[in-house]
Amino acid sequence: MSYLVLARKWRPKLFSEVVGQNHVVQALQNSILNEKINQAYIFNGTRGVGKTSIARILTKVLNCEDVKKGEPCDKCNQCLALNENSLIDFQEIDAASRRSREETMNLLETVPYLPASSKYKVYLIDEVHMLTKESFNALLKTLEEPPPHVIFMFATTEIEKVPATILSRCLQLNLRLVSEEEIIDQLSKIFIHENIKFDEASLKIISKAASGSMRDALTISEKVVSYCNEDLKKEDVQNVLGIPNEEKVFKLLDILKDKDTTALVNFFEDYDENDSCQNLLESLMNVIQEVSLLQFSKSQDSNL
C-alpha cells in the first residue's frame, strides 16, 4: 500500500471523528434524525477546519444503507465508494479552477438526471466564493427549485463574497477555529497510534503554529516527524519551524523594557539569519499577552 500523509490518513470519515466542530455535527445529526434534510448547505470557515470533510460525511449519511444514530455505517457500498472517490452520484468541484458560467452550466445540465445508484445526487462546490457573478446567477435558478433528488453543498473561506441570494437558500454552518487543547489531544492520539515519540512541549508548539487548523497541524507534524525521525523533542521542533527559544524572546523583551537601542541593534545583528523574524515577533507578542493576562489575573485576585 502506498504511503498516506497524516492529513489524508487521519481525515475524519465519521461525525464522531471530527475535531472541534461539535456544534455543526450536532446540528446535522439532529436534522438527520428528525428527517429534516435541506437541499443546500454552505460550510463557512478558515482552511483546514473540516468543511469538505463534514460535507463528505454528510453525503455518506444521506446515501448510507445502514445509518445508525445519525452516523454512516462506513461499510456499505455507498460509503466505501465515497471513501474511494468512486461514487458516481457525488461530484466535488473546485470553484477556484472551474468558475466560469459555461462550466457551471455544464454541471447544472446533469442535475435533472436521477441518481445512478444513490438516494441523492450530491454536488460539493469548494471555494464557492470564487464563482463569477454569471455563474452564481445560473446556480441561483437551480437553487430556487432544485429537484428532490439533488443536494448542493458549498464550502467557503470568504462567505462575505457569496451573494445574499445564494446564502438565503442555504443552511449556513459556521465552523470555528479548533482550539489548541483540541489539537493537542488529537495529535497525542495520532502519535501514540503511529508509534511516534513526543513530549508535551512539542505538541504545544505544533498546535500554536497550526493557528486553529487541524489539517495544518497534521501537515506541520508530517514535516517535524520526518526531521526528528519519529522522536519529537521541543528543541528540534523549534528548529524545524524556525521558532526562537524562550531565552532569545525574553532577552528581546528585556531590551525593549530597558529602551536600550544599542542593545537592540546588536541583538538583530547577532540574530541567526536562518530564524524567522516573524516567528520571533509572534513569540514576543505571545509572551507579552501571557504576562499581561497573568498580571490582570493577579490584580483581580487582590481585589477579591
PDB file of C-alpha atoms in Angstrom:
ATOM      1  CA  MET A   1       0.000   0.000   0.000  1.00  0.00           C
ATOM      2  CA  SER A   2       1.325   3.450  -0.928  1.00  0.00           C
ATOM      3  CA  TYR A   3       2.199   5.831   1.894  1.00  0.00           C
ATOM      4  CA  LEU A   4      -0.541   8.210   3.009  1.00  0.00           C
ATOM      5  CA  VAL A   5       0.388  11.524   4.593  1.00  0.00           C
ATOM      6  CA  LEU A   6      -1.066  12.082   8.061  1.00  0.00           C
ATOM      7  CA  ALA A   7      -3.592  14.683   6.886  1.00  0.00           C
ATOM      8  CA  ARG A   8      -5.154  12.175   4.474  1.00  0.00           C
ATOM      9  CA  LYS A   9      -4.785   9.104   6.651  1.00  0.00           C
ATOM     10  CA  TRP A  10      -6.480  10.785   9.603  1.00  0.00           C
ATOM     11  CA  ARG A  11      -9.132  12.677   7.664  1.00  0.00           C
ATOM     12  CA  PRO A  12     -12.400  12.049   9.541  1.00  0.00           C
ATOM     13  CA  LYS A  13     -14.772   9.537   7.967  1.00  0.00           C
ATOM     14  CA  LEU A  14     -17.438   9.699  10.673  1.00  0.00           C
ATOM     15  CA  PHE A  15     -19.054  12.588  12.518  1.00  0.00           C
ATOM     16  CA  SER A  16     -17.578  11.220  15.759  1.00  0.00           C
ATOM     17  CA  GLU A  17     -14.069  11.679  14.319  1.00  0.00           C
ATOM     18  CA  VAL A  18     -14.497  15.388  13.534  1.00  0.00           C
ATOM     19  CA  VAL A  19     -12.378  17.557  15.843  1.00  0.00           C
ATOM     20  CA  GLY A  20     -13.586  20.828  17.305  1.00  0.00           C
ATOM     21  CA  GLN A  21     -16.892  21.230  15.447  1.00  0.00           C
ATOM     22  CA  ASN A  22     -19.396  19.643  17.818  1.00  0.00           C
ATOM     23  CA  HIS A  23     -21.964  22.400  17.231  1.00  0.00           C
ATOM     24  CA  VAL A  24     -22.045  21.692  13.490  1.00  0.00           C
ATOM     25  CA  VAL A  25     -22.024  17.911  13.895  1.00  0.00           C
ATOM     26  CA  GLN A  26     -24.854  18.045  16.442  1.00  0.00           C
ATOM     27  CA  ALA A  27     -26.973  20.276  14.203  1.00  0.00           C
ATOM     28  CA  LEU A  28     -26.534  17.953  11.225  1.00  0.00           C
ATOM     29  CA  GLN A  29     -27.203  14.774  13.189  1.00  0.00           C
ATOM     30  CA  ASN A  30     -30.340  16.279  14.727  1.00  0.00           C
ATOM     31  CA  SER A  31     -31.655  17.212  11.283  1.00  0.00           C
ATOM     32  CA  ILE A  32     -30.936  13.690  10.030  1.00  0.00           C
ATOM     33  CA  LEU A  33     -32.641  12.020  12.985  1.00  0.00           C
ATOM     34  CA  ASN A  34     -35.649  14.326  12.537  1.00  0.00           C
ATOM     35  CA  GLU A  35     -35.630  13.703   8.770  1.00  0.00           C
ATOM     36  CA  LYS A  36     -35.288  17.413   8.045  1.00  0.00           C
ATOM     37  CA  ILE A  37     -32.921  17.396   5.088  1.00  0.00           C
ATOM     38  CA  ASN A  38     -32.026  20.689   3.416  1.00  0.00           C
ATOM     39  CA  GLN A  39     -31.336  20.786  -0.288  1.00  0.00           C
ATOM     40  CA  ALA A  40     -28.487  23.274   0.049  1.00  0.00           C
ATOM     41  CA  TYR A  41     -25.810  23.628   2.730  1.00  0.00           C
ATOM     42  CA  ILE A  42     -22.954  26.101   2.989  1.00  0.00           C
ATOM     43  CA  PHE A  43     -19.984  25.405   5.253  1.00  0.00           C
ATOM     44  CA  ASN A  44     -18.036  28.500   6.245  1.00  0.00           C
ATOM     45  CA  GLY A  45     -14.654  28.610   7.973  1.00  0.00           C
ATOM     46  CA  THR A  46     -10.926  29.063   7.572  1.00  0.00           C
ATOM     47  CA  ARG A  47      -8.767  26.457   5.869  1.00  0.00           C
ATOM     48  CA  GLY A  48      -8.294  23.030   7.402  1.00  0.00           C
ATOM     49  CA  VAL A  49     -11.103  23.078   9.967  1.00  0.00           C
ATOM     50  CA  GLY A  50     -13.243  20.358   8.377  1.00  0.00           C
ATOM     51  CA  LYS A  51     -15.576  21.967   5.817  1.00  0.00           C
ATOM     52  CA  THR A  52     -15.250  19.460   2.980  1.00  0.00           C
ATOM     53  CA  SER A  53     -14.688  16.543   5.365  1.00  0.00           C
ATOM     54  CA  ILE A  54     -18.015  17.225   7.099  1.00  0.00           C
ATOM     55  CA  ALA A  55     -19.706  17.665   3.710  1.00  0.00           C
ATOM     56  CA  ARG A  56     -18.408  14.263   2.598  1.00  0.00           C
ATOM     57  CA  ILE A  57     -19.567  12.610   5.830  1.00  0.00           C
ATOM     58  CA  LEU A  58     -22.996  14.203   5.387  1.00  0.00           C
ATOM     59  CA  THR A  59     -23.087  12.814   1.847  1.00  0.00           C
ATOM     60  CA  LYS A  60     -22.386   9.350   3.229  1.00  0.00           C
ATOM     61  CA  VAL A  61     -25.162   9.664   5.805  1.00  0.00           C
ATOM     62  CA  LEU A  62     -27.680  10.773   3.175  1.00  0.00           C
ATOM     63  CA  ASN A  63     -26.910   7.780   0.961  1.00  0.00           C
ATOM     64  CA  CYS A  64     -25.809   5.179   3.523  1.00  0.00           C
ATOM     65  CA  GLU A  65     -27.641   1.836   3.504  1.00  0.00           C
ATOM     66  CA  ASP A  66     -27.422   1.398   7.283  1.00  0.00           C
ATOM     67  CA  VAL A  67     -27.485   4.735   9.137  1.00  0.00           C
ATOM     68  CA  LYS A  68     -27.396   4.435  12.932  1.00  0.00           C
ATOM     69  CA  LYS A  69     -27.938   7.393  15.263  1.00  0.00           C
ATOM     70  CA  GLY A  70     -27.066   9.883  12.562  1.00  0.00           C
ATOM     71  CA  GLU A  71     -23.781   8.171  11.637  1.00  0.00           C
ATOM     72  CA  PRO A  72     -22.924   6.398   8.369  1.00  0.00           C
ATOM     73  CA  CYS A  73     -22.013   2.723   8.682  1.00  0.00           C
ATOM     74  CA  ASP A  74     -18.822   3.277   6.632  1.00  0.00           C
ATOM     75  CA  LYS A  75     -19.138  -0.313   5.402  1.00  0.00           C
ATOM     76  CA  CYS A  76     -21.889  -0.366   2.771  1.00  0.00           C
ATOM     77  CA  ASN A  77     -21.271   0.066  -0.964  1.00  0.00           C
ATOM     78  CA  GLN A  78     -22.279   3.734  -0.856  1.00  0.00           C
ATOM     79  CA  CYS A  79     -19.905   4.623   1.990  1.00  0.00           C
ATOM     80  CA  LEU A  80     -16.997   2.644   0.565  1.00  0.00           C
ATOM     81  CA  ALA A  81     -17.469   4.150  -2.889  1.00  0.00           C
ATOM     82  CA  LEU A  82     -17.308   7.681  -1.487  1.00  0.00           C
ATOM     83  CA  ASN A  83     -14.233   6.817   0.590  1.00  0.00           C
ATOM     84  CA  GLU A  84     -12.568   5.601  -2.610  1.00  0.00           C
ATOM     85  CA  ASN A  85     -13.724   8.664  -4.594  1.00  0.00           C
ATOM     86  CA  SER A  86     -15.662   6.418  -6.959  1.00  0.00           C
ATOM     87  CA  LEU A  87     -19.258   7.312  -6.047  1.00  0.00           C
ATOM     88  CA  ILE A  88     -20.758   8.307  -9.383  1.00  0.00           C
ATOM     89  CA  ASP A  89     -23.558  10.319  -7.762  1.00  0.00           C
ATOM     90  CA  PHE A  90     -21.122  12.591  -5.909  1.00  0.00           C
ATOM     91  CA  GLN A  91     -19.250  15.393  -7.615  1.00  0.00           C
ATOM     92  CA  GLU A  92     -16.666  17.577  -5.866  1.00  0.00           C
ATOM     93  CA  ILE A  93     -15.821  20.714  -7.807  1.00  0.00           C
ATOM     94  CA  ASP A  94     -13.096  23.276  -7.143  1.00  0.00           C
ATOM     95  CA  ALA A  95     -14.643  26.646  -7.954  1.00  0.00           C
ATOM     96  CA  ALA A  96     -11.211  28.270  -7.962  1.00  0.00           C
ATOM     97  CA  SER A  97     -10.338  26.438 -11.188  1.00  0.00           C
ATOM     98  CA  ARG A  98     -13.854  25.907 -12.604  1.00  0.00           C
ATOM     99  CA  ARG A  99     -15.529  29.248 -12.063  1.00  0.00           C
ATOM    100  CA  SER A 100     -16.901  30.297 -15.448  1.00  0.00           C
ATOM    101  CA  ARG A 101     -20.584  30.386 -16.379  1.00  0.00           C
ATOM    102  CA  GLU A 102     -20.022  27.819 -19.135  1.00  0.00           C
ATOM    103  CA  GLU A 103     -18.510  25.315 -16.700  1.00  0.00           C
ATOM    104  CA  THR A 104     -21.310  25.938 -14.201  1.00  0.00           C
ATOM    105  CA  MET A 105     -23.949  25.428 -16.905  1.00  0.00           C
ATOM    106  CA  ASN A 106     -22.290  22.156 -17.958  1.00  0.00           C
ATOM    107  CA  LEU A 107     -22.543  20.996 -14.355  1.00  0.00           C
ATOM    108  CA  LEU A 108     -26.164  22.088 -13.957  1.00  0.00           C
ATOM    109  CA  GLU A 109     -27.177  20.242 -17.119  1.00  0.00           C
ATOM    110  CA  THR A 110     -26.618  16.969 -15.217  1.00  0.00           C
ATOM    111  CA  VAL A 111     -28.885  17.988 -12.314  1.00  0.00           C
ATOM    112  CA  PRO A 112     -32.243  16.759 -13.748  1.00  0.00           C
ATOM    113  CA  TYR A 113     -30.973  13.193 -14.232  1.00  0.00           C
ATOM    114  CA  LEU A 114     -31.840  10.727 -11.475  1.00  0.00           C
ATOM    115  CA  PRO A 115     -29.048   9.217  -9.334  1.00  0.00           C
ATOM    116  CA  ALA A 116     -27.414   6.105 -10.768  1.00  0.00           C
ATOM    117  CA  SER A 117     -27.274   4.110  -7.538  1.00  0.00           C
ATOM    118  CA  SER A 118     -27.803   6.504  -4.621  1.00  0.00           C
ATOM    119  CA  LYS A 119     -30.756   8.144  -2.939  1.00  0.00           C
ATOM    120  CA  TYR A 120     -29.334  11.612  -3.628  1.00  0.00           C
ATOM    121  CA  LYS A 121     -27.013  13.186  -6.152  1.00  0.00           C
ATOM    122  CA  VAL A 122     -24.685  15.495  -4.251  1.00  0.00           C
ATOM    123  CA  TYR A 123     -22.751  18.409  -5.713  1.00  0.00           C
ATOM    124  CA  LEU A 124     -19.996  19.750  -3.446  1.00  0.00           C
ATOM    125  CA  ILE A 125     -18.548  23.048  -4.668  1.00  0.00           C
ATOM    126  CA  ASP A 126     -15.419  24.043  -2.766  1.00  0.00           C
ATOM    127  CA  GLU A 127     -14.289  27.687  -2.563  1.00  0.00           C
ATOM    128  CA  VAL A 128     -17.709  28.640  -3.929  1.00  0.00           C
ATOM    129  CA  HIS A 129     -16.975  32.355  -3.433  1.00  0.00           C
ATOM    130  CA  MET A 130     -14.638  32.113  -6.442  1.00  0.00           C
ATOM    131  CA  LEU A 131     -17.517  31.630  -8.896  1.00  0.00           C
ATOM    132  CA  THR A 132     -18.189  34.507 -11.270  1.00  0.00           C
ATOM    133  CA  LYS A 133     -21.323  36.650 -10.991  1.00  0.00           C
ATOM    134  CA  GLU A 134     -22.710  34.929 -14.090  1.00  0.00           C
ATOM    135  CA  SER A 135     -22.059  31.513 -12.534  1.00  0.00           C
ATOM    136  CA  PHE A 136     -23.896  32.499  -9.357  1.00  0.00           C
ATOM    137  CA  ASN A 137     -26.859  33.716 -11.423  1.00  0.00           C
ATOM    138  CA  ALA A 138     -27.016  30.405 -13.258  1.00  0.00           C
ATOM    139  CA  LEU A 139     -26.747  28.485  -9.989  1.00  0.00           C
ATOM    140  CA  LEU A 140     -29.477  30.566  -8.364  1.00  0.00           C
ATOM    141  CA  LYS A 141     -32.100  29.401 -10.847  1.00  0.00           C
ATOM    142  CA  THR A 142     -31.481  25.784  -9.866  1.00  0.00           C
ATOM    143  CA  LEU A 143     -31.357  26.549  -6.134  1.00  0.00           C
ATOM    144  CA  GLU A 144     -34.767  28.223  -6.340  1.00  0.00           C
ATOM    145  CA  GLU A 145     -36.430  24.957  -7.421  1.00  0.00           C
ATOM    146  CA  PRO A 146     -33.993  22.058  -7.008  1.00  0.00           C
ATOM    147  CA  PRO A 147     -35.112  18.549  -7.980  1.00  0.00           C
ATOM    148  CA  PRO A 148     -35.928  16.422  -4.894  1.00  0.00           C
ATOM    149  CA  HIS A 149     -33.080  14.002  -5.640  1.00  0.00           C
ATOM    150  CA  VAL A 150     -30.343  16.686  -5.587  1.00  0.00           C
ATOM    151  CA  ILE A 151     -28.384  18.167  -2.671  1.00  0.00           C
ATOM    152  CA  PHE A 152     -25.983  21.086  -3.066  1.00  0.00           C
ATOM    153  CA  MET A 153     -23.143  21.616  -0.611  1.00  0.00           C
ATOM    154  CA  PHE A 154     -20.864  24.631  -0.700  1.00  0.00           C
ATOM    155  CA  ALA A 155     -17.642  25.337   1.184  1.00  0.00           C
ATOM    156  CA  THR A 156     -16.055  28.754   1.523  1.00  0.00           C
ATOM    157  CA  THR A 157     -13.377  30.622   3.430  1.00  0.00           C
ATOM    158  CA  GLU A 158     -14.848  34.005   2.439  1.00  0.00           C
ATOM    159  CA  ILE A 159     -18.591  33.866   2.940  1.00  0.00           C
ATOM    160  CA  GLU A 160     -18.925  37.642   2.593  1.00  0.00           C
ATOM    161  CA  LYS A 161     -18.220  37.188  -1.148  1.00  0.00           C
ATOM    162  CA  VAL A 162     -21.162  34.819  -1.628  1.00  0.00           C
ATOM    163  CA  PRO A 163     -24.289  36.663  -2.846  1.00  0.00           C
ATOM    164  CA  ALA A 164     -27.091  37.055  -0.313  1.00  0.00           C
ATOM    165  CA  THR A 165     -29.500  35.459  -2.783  1.00  0.00           C
ATOM    166  CA  ILE A 166     -27.447  32.247  -2.623  1.00  0.00           C
ATOM    167  CA  LEU A 167     -26.992  32.352   1.160  1.00  0.00           C
ATOM    168  CA  SER A 168     -30.716  32.784   1.750  1.00  0.00           C
ATOM    169  CA  ARG A 169     -31.359  29.428   0.084  1.00  0.00           C
ATOM    170  CA  CYS A 170     -28.762  27.513   2.108  1.00  0.00           C
ATOM    171  CA  LEU A 171     -28.463  26.192   5.627  1.00  0.00           C
ATOM    172  CA  GLN A 172     -25.390  28.097   6.803  1.00  0.00           C
ATOM    173  CA  LEU A 173     -22.992  26.242   9.107  1.00  0.00           C
ATOM    174  CA  ASN A 174     -20.099  28.243  10.550  1.00  0.00           C
ATOM    175  CA  LEU A 175     -17.054  26.223  11.560  1.00  0.00           C
ATOM    176  CA  ARG A 176     -14.815  27.671  14.252  1.00  0.00           C
ATOM    177  CA  LEU A 177     -11.065  27.534  14.742  1.00  0.00           C
ATOM    178  CA  VAL A 178     -10.003  24.349  16.502  1.00  0.00           C
ATOM    179  CA  SER A 179      -8.640  25.140  19.974  1.00  0.00           C
ATOM    180  CA  GLU A 180      -5.028  24.402  20.871  1.00  0.00           C
ATOM    181  CA  GLU A 181      -6.235  21.938  23.524  1.00  0.00           C
ATOM    182  CA  GLU A 182      -8.305  20.022  20.952  1.00  0.00           C
ATOM    183  CA  ILE A 183      -5.387  19.926  18.516  1.00  0.00           C
ATOM    184  CA  ILE A 184      -3.014  18.694  21.246  1.00  0.00           C
ATOM    185  CA  ASP A 185      -5.465  15.967  22.254  1.00  0.00           C
ATOM    186  CA  GLN A 186      -5.903  14.768  18.657  1.00  0.00           C
ATOM    187  CA  LEU A 187      -2.162  14.853  17.883  1.00  0.00           C
ATOM    188  CA  SER A 188      -1.459  12.885  21.048  1.00  0.00           C
ATOM    189  CA  LYS A 189      -3.879  10.138  19.950  1.00  0.00           C
ATOM    190  CA  ILE A 190      -2.423  10.053  16.441  1.00  0.00           C
ATOM    191  CA  PHE A 191       1.217   9.964  17.567  1.00  0.00           C
ATOM    192  CA  ILE A 192       0.524   7.160  20.024  1.00  0.00           C
ATOM    193  CA  HIS A 193      -1.241   5.165  17.298  1.00  0.00           C
ATOM    194  CA  GLU A 194       1.607   5.837  14.841  1.00  0.00           C
ATOM    195  CA  ASN A 195       4.268   4.916  17.447  1.00  0.00           C
ATOM    196  CA  ILE A 196       5.782   8.399  17.312  1.00  0.00           C
ATOM    197  CA  LYS A 197       7.573   9.533  20.463  1.00  0.00           C
ATOM    198  CA  PHE A 198       6.876  13.072  21.632  1.00  0.00           C
ATOM    199  CA  ASP A 199       6.930  15.413  24.597  1.00  0.00           C
ATOM    200  CA  GLU A 200       4.105  17.734  25.635  1.00  0.00           C
ATOM    201  CA  ALA A 201       6.112  20.851  24.775  1.00  0.00           C
ATOM    202  CA  SER A 202       6.388  19.688  21.147  1.00  0.00           C
ATOM    203  CA  LEU A 203       2.629  19.289  20.865  1.00  0.00           C
ATOM    204  CA  LYS A 204       2.073  22.777  22.279  1.00  0.00           C
ATOM    205  CA  ILE A 205       4.437  24.314  19.717  1.00  0.00           C
ATOM    206  CA  ILE A 206       2.778  22.482  16.810  1.00  0.00           C
ATOM    207  CA  SER A 207      -0.740  23.351  17.987  1.00  0.00           C
ATOM    208  CA  LYS A 208       0.130  27.037  18.293  1.00  0.00           C
ATOM    209  CA  ALA A 209       1.786  27.062  14.853  1.00  0.00           C
ATOM    210  CA  ALA A 210      -1.347  25.487  13.331  1.00  0.00           C
ATOM    211  CA  SER A 211      -3.401  28.613  14.155  1.00  0.00           C
ATOM    212  CA  GLY A 212      -6.645  26.705  14.663  1.00  0.00           C
ATOM    213  CA  SER A 213      -6.355  24.442  11.610  1.00  0.00           C
ATOM    214  CA  MET A 214      -6.352  20.699  12.299  1.00  0.00           C
ATOM    215  CA  ARG A 215      -5.126  19.976   8.793  1.00  0.00           C
ATOM    216  CA  ASP A 216      -2.251  22.436   9.179  1.00  0.00           C
ATOM    217  CA  ALA A 217      -1.358  20.754  12.475  1.00  0.00           C
ATOM    218  CA  LEU A 218      -1.060  17.403  10.680  1.00  0.00           C
ATOM    219  CA  THR A 219       0.905  18.913   7.794  1.00  0.00           C
ATOM    220  CA  ILE A 220       3.322  20.539  10.254  1.00  0.00           C
ATOM    221  CA  SER A 221       3.559  17.256  12.166  1.00  0.00           C
ATOM    222  CA  GLU A 222       4.482  15.413   8.955  1.00  0.00           C
ATOM    223  CA  LYS A 223       7.370  17.824   8.399  1.00  0.00           C
ATOM    224  CA  VAL A 224       8.544  17.661  12.004  1.00  0.00           C
ATOM    225  CA  VAL A 225       8.296  13.857  12.258  1.00  0.00           C
ATOM    226  CA  SER A 226      10.433  13.434   9.132  1.00  0.00           C
ATOM    227  CA  TYR A 227      13.127  15.720  10.547  1.00  0.00           C
ATOM    228  CA  CYS A 228      13.074  14.277  14.062  1.00  0.00           C
ATOM    229  CA  ASN A 229      12.980  10.650  12.912  1.00  0.00           C
ATOM    230  CA  GLU A 230       9.749   9.928  14.831  1.00  0.00           C
ATOM    231  CA  ASP A 231      11.141  11.199  18.159  1.00  0.00           C
ATOM    232  CA  LEU A 232       9.846  14.718  18.739  1.00  0.00           C
ATOM    233  CA  LYS A 233      11.687  16.977  21.154  1.00  0.00           C
ATOM    234  CA  LYS A 234      10.944  20.613  21.866  1.00  0.00           C
ATOM    235  CA  GLU A 235      14.276  21.986  20.604  1.00  0.00           C
ATOM    236  CA  ASP A 236      14.083  20.035  17.331  1.00  0.00           C
ATOM    237  CA  VAL A 237      10.518  21.172  16.676  1.00  0.00           C
ATOM    238  CA  GLN A 238      11.538  24.793  17.282  1.00  0.00           C
ATOM    239  CA  ASN A 239      14.421  24.374  14.829  1.00  0.00           C
ATOM    240  CA  VAL A 240      12.225  22.882  12.097  1.00  0.00           C
ATOM    241  CA  LEU A 241       9.593  25.605  12.421  1.00  0.00           C
ATOM    242  CA  GLY A 242      12.080  28.440  12.854  1.00  0.00           C
ATOM    243  CA  ILE A 243      10.694  29.322  16.261  1.00  0.00           C
ATOM    244  CA  PRO A 244      13.189  31.043  18.601  1.00  0.00           C
ATOM    245  CA  ASN A 245      13.790  29.597  22.045  1.00  0.00           C
ATOM    246  CA  GLU A 246      12.475  31.354  25.136  1.00  0.00           C
ATOM    247  CA  GLU A 247      15.900  32.722  26.072  1.00  0.00           C
ATOM    248  CA  LYS A 248      16.036  34.853  22.909  1.00  0.00           C
ATOM    249  CA  VAL A 249      12.467  36.061  23.348  1.00  0.00           C
ATOM    250  CA  PHE A 250      12.961  37.136  26.967  1.00  0.00           C
ATOM    251  CA  LYS A 251      16.276  38.774  26.074  1.00  0.00           C
ATOM    252  CA  LEU A 252      14.495  40.891  23.454  1.00  0.00           C
ATOM    253  CA  LEU A 253      11.726  41.698  25.925  1.00  0.00           C
ATOM    254  CA  ASP A 254      14.281  42.935  28.470  1.00  0.00           C
ATOM    255  CA  ILE A 255      15.952  45.116  25.825  1.00  0.00           C
ATOM    256  CA  LEU A 256      12.623  46.676  24.877  1.00  0.00           C
ATOM    257  CA  LYS A 257      11.708  47.200  28.517  1.00  0.00           C
ATOM    258  CA  ASP A 258      15.025  48.994  29.124  1.00  0.00           C
ATOM    259  CA  LYS A 259      14.632  51.023  25.884  1.00  0.00           C
ATOM    260  CA  ASP A 260      18.243  50.154  25.016  1.00  0.00           C
ATOM    261  CA  THR A 261      18.550  50.957  21.286  1.00  0.00           C
ATOM    262  CA  THR A 262      22.229  49.924  21.113  1.00  0.00           C
ATOM    263  CA  ALA A 263      21.459  46.523  22.595  1.00  0.00           C
ATOM    264  CA  LEU A 264      18.507  46.195  20.194  1.00  0.00           C
ATOM    265  CA  VAL A 265      20.723  46.831  17.162  1.00  0.00           C
ATOM    266  CA  ASN A 266      23.301  44.345  18.466  1.00  0.00           C
ATOM    267  CA  PHE A 267      20.569  41.779  19.118  1.00  0.00           C
ATOM    268  CA  PHE A 268      19.402  41.771  15.498  1.00  0.00           C
ATOM    269  CA  GLU A 269      22.966  41.927  14.136  1.00  0.00           C
ATOM    270  CA  ASP A 270      23.710  38.716  16.030  1.00  0.00           C
ATOM    271  CA  TYR A 271      20.330  37.142  15.240  1.00  0.00           C
ATOM    272  CA  ASP A 272      20.584  33.889  13.291  1.00  0.00           C
ATOM    273  CA  GLU A 273      19.566  34.613   9.692  1.00  0.00           C
ATOM    274  CA  ASN A 274      18.025  31.133   9.485  1.00  0.00           C
ATOM    275  CA  ASP A 275      15.498  32.055  12.181  1.00  0.00           C
ATOM    276  CA  SER A 276      12.286  33.782  11.170  1.00  0.00           C
ATOM    277  CA  CYS A 277      11.918  37.356  12.423  1.00  0.00           C
ATOM    278  CA  GLN A 278       8.162  36.967  12.035  1.00  0.00           C
ATOM    279  CA  ASN A 279       8.206  33.954  14.366  1.00  0.00           C
ATOM    280  CA  LEU A 280      10.352  35.915  16.821  1.00  0.00           C
ATOM    281  CA  LEU A 281       7.877  38.806  16.891  1.00  0.00           C
ATOM    282  CA  GLU A 282       4.905  36.436  17.181  1.00  0.00           C
ATOM    283  CA  SER A 283       6.617  34.683  20.099  1.00  0.00           C
ATOM    284  CA  LEU A 284       7.292  38.065  21.693  1.00  0.00           C
ATOM    285  CA  MET A 285       3.625  39.046  21.318  1.00  0.00           C
ATOM    286  CA  ASN A 286       2.544  35.738  22.863  1.00  0.00           C
ATOM    287  CA  VAL A 287       4.819  36.303  25.866  1.00  0.00           C
ATOM    288  CA  ILE A 288       3.537  39.864  26.334  1.00  0.00           C
ATOM    289  CA  GLN A 289      -0.040  38.599  26.124  1.00  0.00           C
ATOM    290  CA  GLU A 290       0.591  35.844  28.673  1.00  0.00           C
ATOM    291  CA  VAL A 291       2.358  38.242  31.062  1.00  0.00           C
ATOM    292  CA  SER A 292      -0.476  40.774  30.699  1.00  0.00           C
ATOM    293  CA  LEU A 293      -3.106  38.120  31.419  1.00  0.00           C
ATOM    294  CA  LEU A 294      -1.125  36.928  34.429  1.00  0.00           C
ATOM    295  CA  GLN A 295      -0.836  40.464  35.814  1.00  0.00           C
ATOM    296  CA  PHE A 296      -4.539  41.088  35.206  1.00  0.00           C
ATOM    297  CA  SER A 297      -5.421  37.841  36.962  1.00  0.00           C
ATOM    298  CA  LYS A 298      -3.285  38.792  39.968  1.00  0.00           C
ATOM    299  CA  SER A 299      -4.875  42.244  40.172  1.00  0.00           C
ATOM    300  CA  GLN A 300      -8.337  40.683  40.071  1.00  0.00           C
ATOM    301  CA  ASP A 301      -7.413  38.242  42.845  1.00  0.00           C
ATOM    302  CA  SER A 302      -6.078  41.060  45.026  1.00  0.00           C
ATOM    303  CA  ASN A 303      -9.393  42.913  44.679  1.00  0.00           C
ATOM    304  CA  LEU A 304     -11.386  39.977  45.994  1.00  0.00           C
TER     305      LEU A 304
END
